[in-house]
Tab-separated table of C-alpha atoms in Angstrom:
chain	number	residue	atom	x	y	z
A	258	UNK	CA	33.277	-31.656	-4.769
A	259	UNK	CA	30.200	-31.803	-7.135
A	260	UNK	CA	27.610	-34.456	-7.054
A	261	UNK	CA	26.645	-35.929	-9.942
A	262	UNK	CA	24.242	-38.253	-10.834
A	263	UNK	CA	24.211	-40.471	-14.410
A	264	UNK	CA	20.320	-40.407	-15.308
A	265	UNK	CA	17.754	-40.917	-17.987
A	266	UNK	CA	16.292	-37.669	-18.515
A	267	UNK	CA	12.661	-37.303	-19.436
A	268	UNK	CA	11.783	-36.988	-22.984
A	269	UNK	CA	9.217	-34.060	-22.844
A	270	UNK	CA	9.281	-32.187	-26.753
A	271	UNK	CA	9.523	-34.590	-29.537
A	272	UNK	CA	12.908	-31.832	-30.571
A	273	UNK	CA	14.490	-32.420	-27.845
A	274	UNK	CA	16.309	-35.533	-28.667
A	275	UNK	CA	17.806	-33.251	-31.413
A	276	UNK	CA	21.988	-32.575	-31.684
A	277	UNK	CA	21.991	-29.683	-28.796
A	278	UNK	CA	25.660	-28.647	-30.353
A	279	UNK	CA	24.324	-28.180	-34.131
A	280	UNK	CA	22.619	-24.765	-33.064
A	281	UNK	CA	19.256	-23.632	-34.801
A	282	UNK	CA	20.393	-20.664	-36.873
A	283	UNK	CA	17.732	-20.052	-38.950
A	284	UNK	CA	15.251	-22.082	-37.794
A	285	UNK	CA	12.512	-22.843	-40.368
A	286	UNK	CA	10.777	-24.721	-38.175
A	287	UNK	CA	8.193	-22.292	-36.660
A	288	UNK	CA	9.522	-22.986	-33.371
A	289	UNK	CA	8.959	-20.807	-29.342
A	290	UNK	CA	12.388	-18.853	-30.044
A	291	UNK	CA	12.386	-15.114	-30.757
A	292	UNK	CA	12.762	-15.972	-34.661
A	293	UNK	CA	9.045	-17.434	-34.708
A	294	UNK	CA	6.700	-16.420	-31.811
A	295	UNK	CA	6.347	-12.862	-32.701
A	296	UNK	CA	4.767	-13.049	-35.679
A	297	UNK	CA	2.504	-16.344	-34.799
A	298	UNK	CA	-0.998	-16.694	-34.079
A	299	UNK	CA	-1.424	-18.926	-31.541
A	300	UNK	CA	-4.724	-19.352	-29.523
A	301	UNK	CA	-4.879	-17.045	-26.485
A	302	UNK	CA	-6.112	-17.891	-23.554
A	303	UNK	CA	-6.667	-14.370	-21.606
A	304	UNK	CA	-7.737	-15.421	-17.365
A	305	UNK	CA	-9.170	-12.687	-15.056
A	306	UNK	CA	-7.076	-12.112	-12.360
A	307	UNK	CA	-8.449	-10.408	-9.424
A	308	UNK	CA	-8.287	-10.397	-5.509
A	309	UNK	CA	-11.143	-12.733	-4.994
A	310	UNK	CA	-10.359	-15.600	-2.263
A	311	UNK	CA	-10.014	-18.857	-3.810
A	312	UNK	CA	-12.990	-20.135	-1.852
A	313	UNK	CA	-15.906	-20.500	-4.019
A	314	UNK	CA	-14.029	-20.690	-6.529
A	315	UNK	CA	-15.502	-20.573	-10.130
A	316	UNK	CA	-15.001	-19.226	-13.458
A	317	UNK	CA	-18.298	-17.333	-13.880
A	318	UNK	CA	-17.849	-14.519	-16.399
A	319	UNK	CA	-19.156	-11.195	-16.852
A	320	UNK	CA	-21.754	-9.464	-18.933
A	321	UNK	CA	-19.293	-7.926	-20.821
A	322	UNK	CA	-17.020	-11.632	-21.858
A	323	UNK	CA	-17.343	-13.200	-24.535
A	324	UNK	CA	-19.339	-16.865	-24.269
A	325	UNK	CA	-17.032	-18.533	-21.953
A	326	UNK	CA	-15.107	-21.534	-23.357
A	327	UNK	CA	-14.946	-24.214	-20.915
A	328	UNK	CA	-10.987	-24.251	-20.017
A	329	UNK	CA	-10.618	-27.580	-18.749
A	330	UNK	CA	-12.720	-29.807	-20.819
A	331	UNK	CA	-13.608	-27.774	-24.437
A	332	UNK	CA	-10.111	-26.531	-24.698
A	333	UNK	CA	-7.285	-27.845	-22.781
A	334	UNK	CA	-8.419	-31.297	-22.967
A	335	UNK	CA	-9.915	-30.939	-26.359
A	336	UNK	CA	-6.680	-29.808	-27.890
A	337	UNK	CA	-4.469	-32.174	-26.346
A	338	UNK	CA	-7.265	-34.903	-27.741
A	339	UNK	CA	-6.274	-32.932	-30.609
A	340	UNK	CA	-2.393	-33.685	-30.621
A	341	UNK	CA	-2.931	-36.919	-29.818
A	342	UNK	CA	-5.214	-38.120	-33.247
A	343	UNK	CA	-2.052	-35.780	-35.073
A	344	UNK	CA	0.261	-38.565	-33.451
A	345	UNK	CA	2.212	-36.157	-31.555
A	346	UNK	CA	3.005	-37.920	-28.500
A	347	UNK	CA	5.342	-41.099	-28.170
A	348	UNK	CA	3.331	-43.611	-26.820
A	349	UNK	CA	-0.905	-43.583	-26.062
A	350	UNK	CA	-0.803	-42.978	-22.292
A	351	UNK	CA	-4.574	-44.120	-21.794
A	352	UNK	CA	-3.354	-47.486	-22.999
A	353	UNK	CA	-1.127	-47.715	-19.900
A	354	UNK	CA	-2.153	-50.266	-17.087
A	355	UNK	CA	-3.080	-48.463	-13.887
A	356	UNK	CA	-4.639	-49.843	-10.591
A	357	UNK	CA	-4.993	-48.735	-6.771
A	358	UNK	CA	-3.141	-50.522	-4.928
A	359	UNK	CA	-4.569	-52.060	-1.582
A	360	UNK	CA	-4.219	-50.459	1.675
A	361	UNK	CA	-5.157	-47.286	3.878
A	362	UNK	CA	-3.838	-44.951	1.086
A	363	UNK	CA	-4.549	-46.052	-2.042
A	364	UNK	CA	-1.627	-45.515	-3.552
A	365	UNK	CA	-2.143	-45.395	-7.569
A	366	UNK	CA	0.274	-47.512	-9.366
A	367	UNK	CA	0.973	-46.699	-13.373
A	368	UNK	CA	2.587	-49.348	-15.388
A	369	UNK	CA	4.545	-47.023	-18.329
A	370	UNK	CA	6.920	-48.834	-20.146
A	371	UNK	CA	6.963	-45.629	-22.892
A	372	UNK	CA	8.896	-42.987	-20.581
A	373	UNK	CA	11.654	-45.504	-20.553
A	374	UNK	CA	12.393	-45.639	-24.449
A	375	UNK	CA	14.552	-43.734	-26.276
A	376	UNK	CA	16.394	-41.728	-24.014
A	377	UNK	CA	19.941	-40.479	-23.883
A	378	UNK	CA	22.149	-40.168	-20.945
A	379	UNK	CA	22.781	-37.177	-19.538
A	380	UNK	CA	25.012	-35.580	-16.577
A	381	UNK	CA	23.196	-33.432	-14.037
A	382	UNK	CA	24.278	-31.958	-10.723
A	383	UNK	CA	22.145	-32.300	-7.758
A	384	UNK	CA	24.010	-29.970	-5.376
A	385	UNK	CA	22.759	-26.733	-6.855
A	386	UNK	CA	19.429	-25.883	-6.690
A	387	UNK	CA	20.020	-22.714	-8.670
A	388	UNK	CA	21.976	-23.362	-12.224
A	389	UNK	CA	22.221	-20.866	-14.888
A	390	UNK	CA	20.149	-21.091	-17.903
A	391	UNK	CA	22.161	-22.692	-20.790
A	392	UNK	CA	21.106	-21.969	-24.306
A	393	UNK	CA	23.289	-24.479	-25.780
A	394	UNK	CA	20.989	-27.221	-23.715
A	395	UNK	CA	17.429	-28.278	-24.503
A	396	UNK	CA	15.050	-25.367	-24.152
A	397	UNK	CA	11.650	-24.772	-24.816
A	398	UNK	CA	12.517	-21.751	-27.155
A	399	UNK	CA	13.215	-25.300	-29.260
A	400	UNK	CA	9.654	-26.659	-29.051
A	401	UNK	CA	7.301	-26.652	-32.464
A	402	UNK	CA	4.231	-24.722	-31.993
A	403	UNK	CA	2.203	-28.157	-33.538
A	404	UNK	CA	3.190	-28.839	-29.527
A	405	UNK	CA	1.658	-25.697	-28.362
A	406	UNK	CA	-2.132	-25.810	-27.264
A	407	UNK	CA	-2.349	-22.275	-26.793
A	408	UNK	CA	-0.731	-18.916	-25.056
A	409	UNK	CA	-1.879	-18.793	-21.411
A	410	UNK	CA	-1.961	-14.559	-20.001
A	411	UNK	CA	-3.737	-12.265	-17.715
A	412	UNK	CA	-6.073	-10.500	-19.411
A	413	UNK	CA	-5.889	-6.875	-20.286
A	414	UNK	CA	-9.260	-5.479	-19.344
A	415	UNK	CA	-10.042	-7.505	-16.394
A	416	UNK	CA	-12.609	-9.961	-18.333
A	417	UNK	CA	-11.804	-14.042	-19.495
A	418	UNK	CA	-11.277	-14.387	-23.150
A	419	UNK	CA	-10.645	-17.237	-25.709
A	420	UNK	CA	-9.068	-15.800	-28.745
A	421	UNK	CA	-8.764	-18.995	-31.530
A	422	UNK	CA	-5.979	-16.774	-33.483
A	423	UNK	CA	-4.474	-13.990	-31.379
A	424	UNK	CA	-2.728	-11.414	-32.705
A	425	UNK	CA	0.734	-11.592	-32.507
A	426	UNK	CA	3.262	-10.767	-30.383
A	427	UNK	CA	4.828	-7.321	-30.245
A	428	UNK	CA	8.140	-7.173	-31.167
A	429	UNK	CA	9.104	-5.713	-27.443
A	430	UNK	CA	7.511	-8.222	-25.090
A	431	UNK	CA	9.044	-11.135	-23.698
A	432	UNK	CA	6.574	-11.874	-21.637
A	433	UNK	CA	4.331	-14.241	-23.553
A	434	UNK	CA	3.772	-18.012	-21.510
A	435	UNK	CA	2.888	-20.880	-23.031
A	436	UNK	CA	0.896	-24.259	-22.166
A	437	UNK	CA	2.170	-27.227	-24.368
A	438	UNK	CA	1.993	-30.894	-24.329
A	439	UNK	CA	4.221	-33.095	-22.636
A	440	UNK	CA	5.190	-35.992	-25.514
A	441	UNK	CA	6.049	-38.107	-23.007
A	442	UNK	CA	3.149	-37.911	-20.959
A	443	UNK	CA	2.168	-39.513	-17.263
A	444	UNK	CA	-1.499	-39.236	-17.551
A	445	UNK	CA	-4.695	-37.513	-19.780
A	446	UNK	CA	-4.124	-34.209	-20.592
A	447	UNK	CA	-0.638	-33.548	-19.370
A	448	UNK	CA	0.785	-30.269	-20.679
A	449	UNK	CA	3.523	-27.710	-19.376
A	450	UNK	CA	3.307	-24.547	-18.317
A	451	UNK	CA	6.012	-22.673	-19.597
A	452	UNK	CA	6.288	-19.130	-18.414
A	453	UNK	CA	7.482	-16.196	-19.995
A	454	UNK	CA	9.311	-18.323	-22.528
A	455	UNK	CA	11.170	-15.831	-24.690
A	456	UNK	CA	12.739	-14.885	-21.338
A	457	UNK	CA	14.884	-18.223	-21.011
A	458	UNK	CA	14.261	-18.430	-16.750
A	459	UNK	CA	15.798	-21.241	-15.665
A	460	UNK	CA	14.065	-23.516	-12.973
A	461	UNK	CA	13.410	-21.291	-10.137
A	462	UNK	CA	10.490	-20.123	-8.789
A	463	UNK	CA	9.777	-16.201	-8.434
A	464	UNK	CA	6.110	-14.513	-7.239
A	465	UNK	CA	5.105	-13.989	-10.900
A	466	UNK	CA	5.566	-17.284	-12.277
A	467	UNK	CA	4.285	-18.973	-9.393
A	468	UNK	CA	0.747	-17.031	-9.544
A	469	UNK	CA	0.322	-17.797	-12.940
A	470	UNK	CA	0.281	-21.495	-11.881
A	471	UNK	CA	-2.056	-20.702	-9.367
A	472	UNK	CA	-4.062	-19.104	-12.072
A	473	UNK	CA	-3.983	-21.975	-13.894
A	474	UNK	CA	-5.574	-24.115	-11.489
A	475	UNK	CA	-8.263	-22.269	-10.709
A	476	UNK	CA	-8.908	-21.536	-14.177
A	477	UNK	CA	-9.340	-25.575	-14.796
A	478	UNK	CA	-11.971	-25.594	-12.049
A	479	UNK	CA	-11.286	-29.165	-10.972
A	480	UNK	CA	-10.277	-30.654	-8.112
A	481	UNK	CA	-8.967	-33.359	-10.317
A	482	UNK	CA	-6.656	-31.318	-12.616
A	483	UNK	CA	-3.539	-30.684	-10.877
A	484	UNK	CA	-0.589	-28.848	-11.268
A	485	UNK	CA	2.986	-29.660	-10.271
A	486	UNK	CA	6.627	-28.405	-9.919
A	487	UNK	CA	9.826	-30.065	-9.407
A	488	UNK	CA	13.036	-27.694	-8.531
A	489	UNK	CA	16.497	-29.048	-9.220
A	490	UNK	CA	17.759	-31.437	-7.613
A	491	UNK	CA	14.275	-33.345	-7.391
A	492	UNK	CA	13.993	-34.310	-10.399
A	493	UNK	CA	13.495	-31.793	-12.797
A	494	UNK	CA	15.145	-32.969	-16.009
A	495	UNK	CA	15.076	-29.371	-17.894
A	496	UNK	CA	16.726	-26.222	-16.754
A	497	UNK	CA	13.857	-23.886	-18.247
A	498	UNK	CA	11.274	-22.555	-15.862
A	499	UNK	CA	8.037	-24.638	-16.472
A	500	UNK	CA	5.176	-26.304	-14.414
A	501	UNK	CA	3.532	-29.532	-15.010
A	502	UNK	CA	-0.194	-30.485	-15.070
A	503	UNK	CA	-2.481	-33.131	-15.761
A	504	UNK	CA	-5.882	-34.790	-15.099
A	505	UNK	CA	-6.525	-37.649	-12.922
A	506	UNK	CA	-9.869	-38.794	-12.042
A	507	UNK	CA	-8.790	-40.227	-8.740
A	508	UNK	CA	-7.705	-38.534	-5.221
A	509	UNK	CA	-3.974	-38.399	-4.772
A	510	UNK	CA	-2.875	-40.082	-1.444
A	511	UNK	CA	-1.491	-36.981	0.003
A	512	UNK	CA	-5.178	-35.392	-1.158
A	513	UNK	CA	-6.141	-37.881	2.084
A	514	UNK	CA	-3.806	-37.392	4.609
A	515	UNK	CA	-4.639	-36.071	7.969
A	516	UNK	CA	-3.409	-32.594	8.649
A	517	UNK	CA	-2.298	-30.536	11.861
A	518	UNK	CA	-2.422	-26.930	11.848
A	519	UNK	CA	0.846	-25.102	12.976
A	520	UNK	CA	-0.663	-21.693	12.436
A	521	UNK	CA	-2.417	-18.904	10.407
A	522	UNK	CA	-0.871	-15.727	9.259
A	523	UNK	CA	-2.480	-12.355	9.998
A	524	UNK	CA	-0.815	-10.068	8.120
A	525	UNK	CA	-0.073	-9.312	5.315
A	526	UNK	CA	-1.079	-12.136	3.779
A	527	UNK	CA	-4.346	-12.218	6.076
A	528	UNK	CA	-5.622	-15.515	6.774
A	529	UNK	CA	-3.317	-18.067	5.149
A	530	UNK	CA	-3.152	-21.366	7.473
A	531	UNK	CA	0.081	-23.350	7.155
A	532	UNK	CA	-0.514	-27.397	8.583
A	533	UNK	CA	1.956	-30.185	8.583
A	534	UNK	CA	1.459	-33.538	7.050
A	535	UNK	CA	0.639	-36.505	9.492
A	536	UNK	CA	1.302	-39.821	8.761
A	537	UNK	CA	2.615	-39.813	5.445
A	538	UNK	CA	5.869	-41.151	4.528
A	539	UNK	CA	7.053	-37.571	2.941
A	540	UNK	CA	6.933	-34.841	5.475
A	541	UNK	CA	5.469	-31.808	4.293
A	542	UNK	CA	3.773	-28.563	4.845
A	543	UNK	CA	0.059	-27.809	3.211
A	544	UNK	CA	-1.119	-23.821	2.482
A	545	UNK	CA	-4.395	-23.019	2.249
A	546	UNK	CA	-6.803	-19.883	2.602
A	547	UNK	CA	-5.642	-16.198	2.014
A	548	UNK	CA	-7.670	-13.150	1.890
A	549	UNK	CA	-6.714	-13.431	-2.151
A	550	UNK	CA	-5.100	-15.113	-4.521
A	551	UNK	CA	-1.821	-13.431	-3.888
A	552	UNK	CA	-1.869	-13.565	-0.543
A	553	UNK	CA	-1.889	-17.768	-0.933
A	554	UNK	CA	0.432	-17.507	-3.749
A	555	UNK	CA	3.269	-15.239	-1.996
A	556	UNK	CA	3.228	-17.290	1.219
A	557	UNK	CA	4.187	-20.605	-0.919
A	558	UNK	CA	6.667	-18.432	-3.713
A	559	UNK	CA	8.714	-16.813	-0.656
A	560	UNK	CA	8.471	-20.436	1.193
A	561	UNK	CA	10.016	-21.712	-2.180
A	562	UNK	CA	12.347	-18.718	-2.802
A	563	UNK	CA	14.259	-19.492	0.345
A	564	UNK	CA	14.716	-23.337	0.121
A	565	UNK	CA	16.127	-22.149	-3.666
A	566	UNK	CA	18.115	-19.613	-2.250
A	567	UNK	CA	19.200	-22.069	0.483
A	568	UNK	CA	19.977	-25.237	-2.194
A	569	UNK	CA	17.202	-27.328	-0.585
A	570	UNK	CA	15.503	-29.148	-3.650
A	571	UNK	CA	11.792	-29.622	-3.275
A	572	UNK	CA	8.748	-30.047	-4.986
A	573	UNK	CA	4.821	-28.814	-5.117
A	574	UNK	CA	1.612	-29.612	-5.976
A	575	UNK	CA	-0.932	-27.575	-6.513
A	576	UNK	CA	-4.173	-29.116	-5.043
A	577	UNK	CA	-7.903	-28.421	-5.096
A	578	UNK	CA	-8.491	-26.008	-7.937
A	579	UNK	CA	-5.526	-23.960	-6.330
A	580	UNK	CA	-6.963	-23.888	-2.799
A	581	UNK	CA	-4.174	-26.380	-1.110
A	582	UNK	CA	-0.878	-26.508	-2.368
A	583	UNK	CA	1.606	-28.786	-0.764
A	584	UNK	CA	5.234	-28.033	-0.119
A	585	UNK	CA	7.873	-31.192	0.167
A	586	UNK	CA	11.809	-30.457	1.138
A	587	UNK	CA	13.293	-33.530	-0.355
A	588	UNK	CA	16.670	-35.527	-0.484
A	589	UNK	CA	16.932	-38.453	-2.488
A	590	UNK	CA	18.635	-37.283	-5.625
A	591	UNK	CA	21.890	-36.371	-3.301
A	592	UNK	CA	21.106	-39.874	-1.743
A	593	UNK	CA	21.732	-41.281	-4.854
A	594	UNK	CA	24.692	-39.401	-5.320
A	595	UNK	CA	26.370	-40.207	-2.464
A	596	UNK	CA	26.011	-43.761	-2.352
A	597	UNK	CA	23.076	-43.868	0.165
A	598	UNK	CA	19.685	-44.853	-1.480
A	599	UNK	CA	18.727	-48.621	-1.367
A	600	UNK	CA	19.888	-50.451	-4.073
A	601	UNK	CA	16.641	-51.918	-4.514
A	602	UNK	CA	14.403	-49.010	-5.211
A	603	UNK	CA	17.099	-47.971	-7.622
A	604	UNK	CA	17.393	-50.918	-9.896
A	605	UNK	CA	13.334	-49.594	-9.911
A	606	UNK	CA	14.330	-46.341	-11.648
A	607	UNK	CA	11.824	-44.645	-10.049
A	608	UNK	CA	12.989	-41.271	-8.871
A	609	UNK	CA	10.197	-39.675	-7.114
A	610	UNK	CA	9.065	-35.924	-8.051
A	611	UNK	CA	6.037	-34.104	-7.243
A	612	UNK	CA	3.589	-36.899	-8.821
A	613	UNK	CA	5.091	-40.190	-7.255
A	614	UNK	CA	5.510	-38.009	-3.693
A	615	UNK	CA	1.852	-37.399	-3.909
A	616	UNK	CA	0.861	-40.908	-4.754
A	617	UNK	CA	0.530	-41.796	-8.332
A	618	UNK	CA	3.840	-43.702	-8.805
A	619	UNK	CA	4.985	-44.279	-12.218
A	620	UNK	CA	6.536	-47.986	-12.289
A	621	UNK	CA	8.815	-48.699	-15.646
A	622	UNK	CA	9.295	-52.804	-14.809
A	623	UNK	CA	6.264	-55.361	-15.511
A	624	UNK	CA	7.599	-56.804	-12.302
A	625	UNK	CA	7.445	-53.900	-10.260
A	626	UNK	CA	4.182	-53.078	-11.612
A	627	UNK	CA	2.855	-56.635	-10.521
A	628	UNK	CA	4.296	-56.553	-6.873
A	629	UNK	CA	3.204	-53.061	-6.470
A	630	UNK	CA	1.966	-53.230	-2.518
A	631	UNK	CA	1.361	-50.185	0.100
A	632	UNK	CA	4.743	-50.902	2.084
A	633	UNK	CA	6.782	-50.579	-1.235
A	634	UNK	CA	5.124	-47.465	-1.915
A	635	UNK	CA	5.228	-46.391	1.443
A	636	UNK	CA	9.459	-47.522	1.588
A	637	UNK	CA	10.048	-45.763	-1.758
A	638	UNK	CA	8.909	-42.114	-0.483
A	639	UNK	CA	10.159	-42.596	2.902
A	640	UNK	CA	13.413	-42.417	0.995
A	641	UNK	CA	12.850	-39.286	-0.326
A	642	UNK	CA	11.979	-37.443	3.068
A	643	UNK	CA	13.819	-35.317	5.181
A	644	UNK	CA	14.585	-36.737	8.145
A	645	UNK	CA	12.309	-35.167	11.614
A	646	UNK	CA	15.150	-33.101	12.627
A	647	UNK	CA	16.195	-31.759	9.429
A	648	UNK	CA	12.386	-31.178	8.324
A	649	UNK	CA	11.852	-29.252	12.082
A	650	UNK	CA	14.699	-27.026	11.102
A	651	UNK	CA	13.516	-26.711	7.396
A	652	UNK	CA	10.065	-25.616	8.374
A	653	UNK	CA	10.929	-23.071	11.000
A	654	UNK	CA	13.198	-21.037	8.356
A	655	UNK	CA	10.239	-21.488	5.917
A	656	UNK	CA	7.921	-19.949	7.720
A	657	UNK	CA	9.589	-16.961	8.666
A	658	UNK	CA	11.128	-16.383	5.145
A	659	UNK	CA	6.715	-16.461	4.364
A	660	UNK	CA	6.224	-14.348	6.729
A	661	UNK	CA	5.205	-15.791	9.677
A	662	UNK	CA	6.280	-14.470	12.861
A	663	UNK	CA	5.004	-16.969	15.390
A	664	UNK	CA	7.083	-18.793	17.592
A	665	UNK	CA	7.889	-22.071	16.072
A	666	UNK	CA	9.455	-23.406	19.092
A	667	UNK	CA	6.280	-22.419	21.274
A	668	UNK	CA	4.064	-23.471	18.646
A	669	UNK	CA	5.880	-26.917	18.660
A	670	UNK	CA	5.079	-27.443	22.403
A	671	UNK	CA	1.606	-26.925	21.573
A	672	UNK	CA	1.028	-29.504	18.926
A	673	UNK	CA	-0.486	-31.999	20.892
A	674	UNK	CA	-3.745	-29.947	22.212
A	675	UNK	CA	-4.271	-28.804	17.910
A	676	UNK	CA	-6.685	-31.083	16.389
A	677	UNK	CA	-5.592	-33.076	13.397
A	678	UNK	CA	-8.055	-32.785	10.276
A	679	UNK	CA	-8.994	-35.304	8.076
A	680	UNK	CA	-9.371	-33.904	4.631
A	681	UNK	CA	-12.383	-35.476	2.464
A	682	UNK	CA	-11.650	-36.485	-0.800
A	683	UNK	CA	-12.155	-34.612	-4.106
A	684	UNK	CA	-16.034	-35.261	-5.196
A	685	UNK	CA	-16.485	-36.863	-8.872
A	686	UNK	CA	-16.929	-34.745	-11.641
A	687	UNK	CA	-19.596	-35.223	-14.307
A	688	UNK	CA	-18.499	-33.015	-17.065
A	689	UNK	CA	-15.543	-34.741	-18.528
A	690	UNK	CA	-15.308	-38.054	-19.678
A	691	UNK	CA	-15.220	-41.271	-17.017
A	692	UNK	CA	-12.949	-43.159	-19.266
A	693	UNK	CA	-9.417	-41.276	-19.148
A	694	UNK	CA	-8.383	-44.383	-16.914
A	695	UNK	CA	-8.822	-47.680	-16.517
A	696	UNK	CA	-8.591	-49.113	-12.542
A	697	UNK	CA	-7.962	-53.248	-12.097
């Protein structure tokens, strides 16, 4: 039998509301598919990537780069700014209500009646992480460049460049990604990352795509800029690989949670320390540390190769300039399928992804909005958790698909002599604007 769920997808590309079955021969519309992004000029964004650890992290350049262009602030945020005064996006997301709400977590509550407009009804499965790409579906090969900020790649010589008109693309590589807006956005500054787009990847995550992410977030240099992904089956509403991202000048819940270490890896990936979430209604596993990059990066890829390879949906967020990235196995979309979620966080239509399971919950009902309290937060991603016996038996096959070879059942006997950490929240940032959001 295949689940099914009747949902509102996400509006994310002001073409994607577009007749799917009237094809795009010829184009004309200087669009991401192989007719048009060879020959454009987009801006190029060129990152260093190297095997520094992401401690410290920073985006000091060389003597031999070129005057470094703030990534964050002068360009990402700038363009987007940028899109916006071009009326780009379908509604003005810093005019949306948004408060903490009271209680030990401070949940962030976002009243956003826009993402609710305008959408069509669409049939997805939820019982397959892992779909085929479908060309004849919305794709960002379908996207207008006006929505593209700029072309995000390693650079070639090992030194960060800014490149206002790059040259284009050869004729033989696919391999070009892209960050673009998100029309429909959830907060300042949220784009996609869209990897690789000529190459049509579906939604799964490999090694490559999933260090570029990584890259991305420590390029942004912000512990408030964070980056996101949602597999199938938890609520991602397009079958094209891409990550989301935003800024939010506030700590996300889960930023705040207290930790317990289950264990550190020592080889290969020297160094990388896996904990468990603790007293947070979505059980989870954080990564941090890592001799390198990489060595962070392919612990959490292989960690979500396996639950993709194993039709486990889940979702991450990339935390802390890249530093902590938080993994969370989820159910609720075959809940809702079968019958099981509550009725009333339904009639909500709220279906939590990586940004509601970290905290900021996007509300769609004045009502909702209004009533917004810690235990509805708290009962809305409880739903979404796997239960303690599932998540035990989740974990231990993640962490030996990344690697690790410790005894999970010893380790488990061990858990009350490990201390539990309580992570500090993200310090305020001077150079970007204070206004983005409005707390009441």
């Amino acid at each position: 039998m295949i689940l099914t769920i009747k949902k509102v997808p996400t509006v994310v590309s002001n073409y994607q509301e577009e007749n799917s079955e009237k094809g795009f021969e010829g184009c004309g519309r200087n669009c991401l598919g192989k007719c048009c992004l060879p020959v454009s000029k987009l801006p190029l964004y060129a990152f260093k990537e190297d095997n520094s650890n992401l401690i410290g992290n920073s985006v000091e350049k060389s003597s031999e780069e070129q005057p470094h262009t703030c990534f964050l602030h002068n360009l990402l945020l700038g363009q987007w700014e940028d899109r916006m005064s071009r009326g780009l996006f379908r509604y003005d997301v810093t005019a949306c209500d948004t408060k903490i709400i009271p209680g030990r977590y401070g949940f962030i509550a976002q009243l956003n009646k826009g993402r609710h407009q305008k959408k069509r009804l669409t049939e997805f499965r939820v019982d397959k992480v892992l779909q085929d790409f479908d060309e004849t579906k919305f794709n960002f090969t379908k996207v207008g460049q006006e929505e593209v900020l700029f072309r995000f790649e390693k650079s070639s010589d090992h030194n960060r460049h800014f490149f206002p008109s790059a040259p284009p693309i050869t004729a033989d590589s696919n391999n070009s990604s892209v960050v673009a807006i998100n029309v429909s956005p959830i907060e300042y500054g949220h784009v996609l990352l869209i990897p690789q787009v000529l190459n049509c990847l579906p939604q799964r995550i490999d090694h490559g795509s999933f260090l570029l992410a990584l890259h991305m977030a420590k390029e942004a240099a912000d512990p408030f800029f964070r980056v996101g992904y949602n597999s199938l089956g938890a609520f991602a509403t397009i079958n094209h690989l891409h990550f989301q991202a935003y800024y939010l000048a506030a700590p996300f819940p889960v930023e705040k949670a207290p930790t317990r270490r289950i264990m550190t890896m020592k080889s290969p990936q020297g160094g990388v320390i896996v904990s468990q979430l603790l007293n947070y209604p979505v059980r989870g596993l954080v990564f941090e540390g890592g001799n390198t990059v990489q060595d962070l990066s392919d612990s959490v890829a292989s960690s979500c190769i396996f639950l993709q390879n194993n039709n486990i949906p889940f979702n991450v967020l990339i935390a802390d300039c890249g530093r902590r990235i938080f993994l969370f196995p989820q159910c609720y979309a075959e809940k809702q399928a079968r019958g099981e979620a509550s009725q009333e966080l339904l009639d909500t239509q709220v279906n939590p992804a990586v940004w509601e399971i970290s905290g900021h919950i996007v509300l769609k009902r004045q009502e909702d909005f209004d009533d917004a309290s810690e235990t509805y937060a708290w009962r809305l991603l409880a739903e979404v958790s796997l239960s303690n016996k599932r998540f035990h038996e989740v974990k231990a096959y993640v962490l030996e698909a990344a690697g690790f070879q410790t005894d999970i059942e010893e380790h488990n006997r061990d858990l009350e002599r490990e201390p539990i950490y309580e992570q500090p929240s993200p310090d305020a940032v001077t150079h970007l604007p204070q206004d983005c959001m409005v707390f009441y």
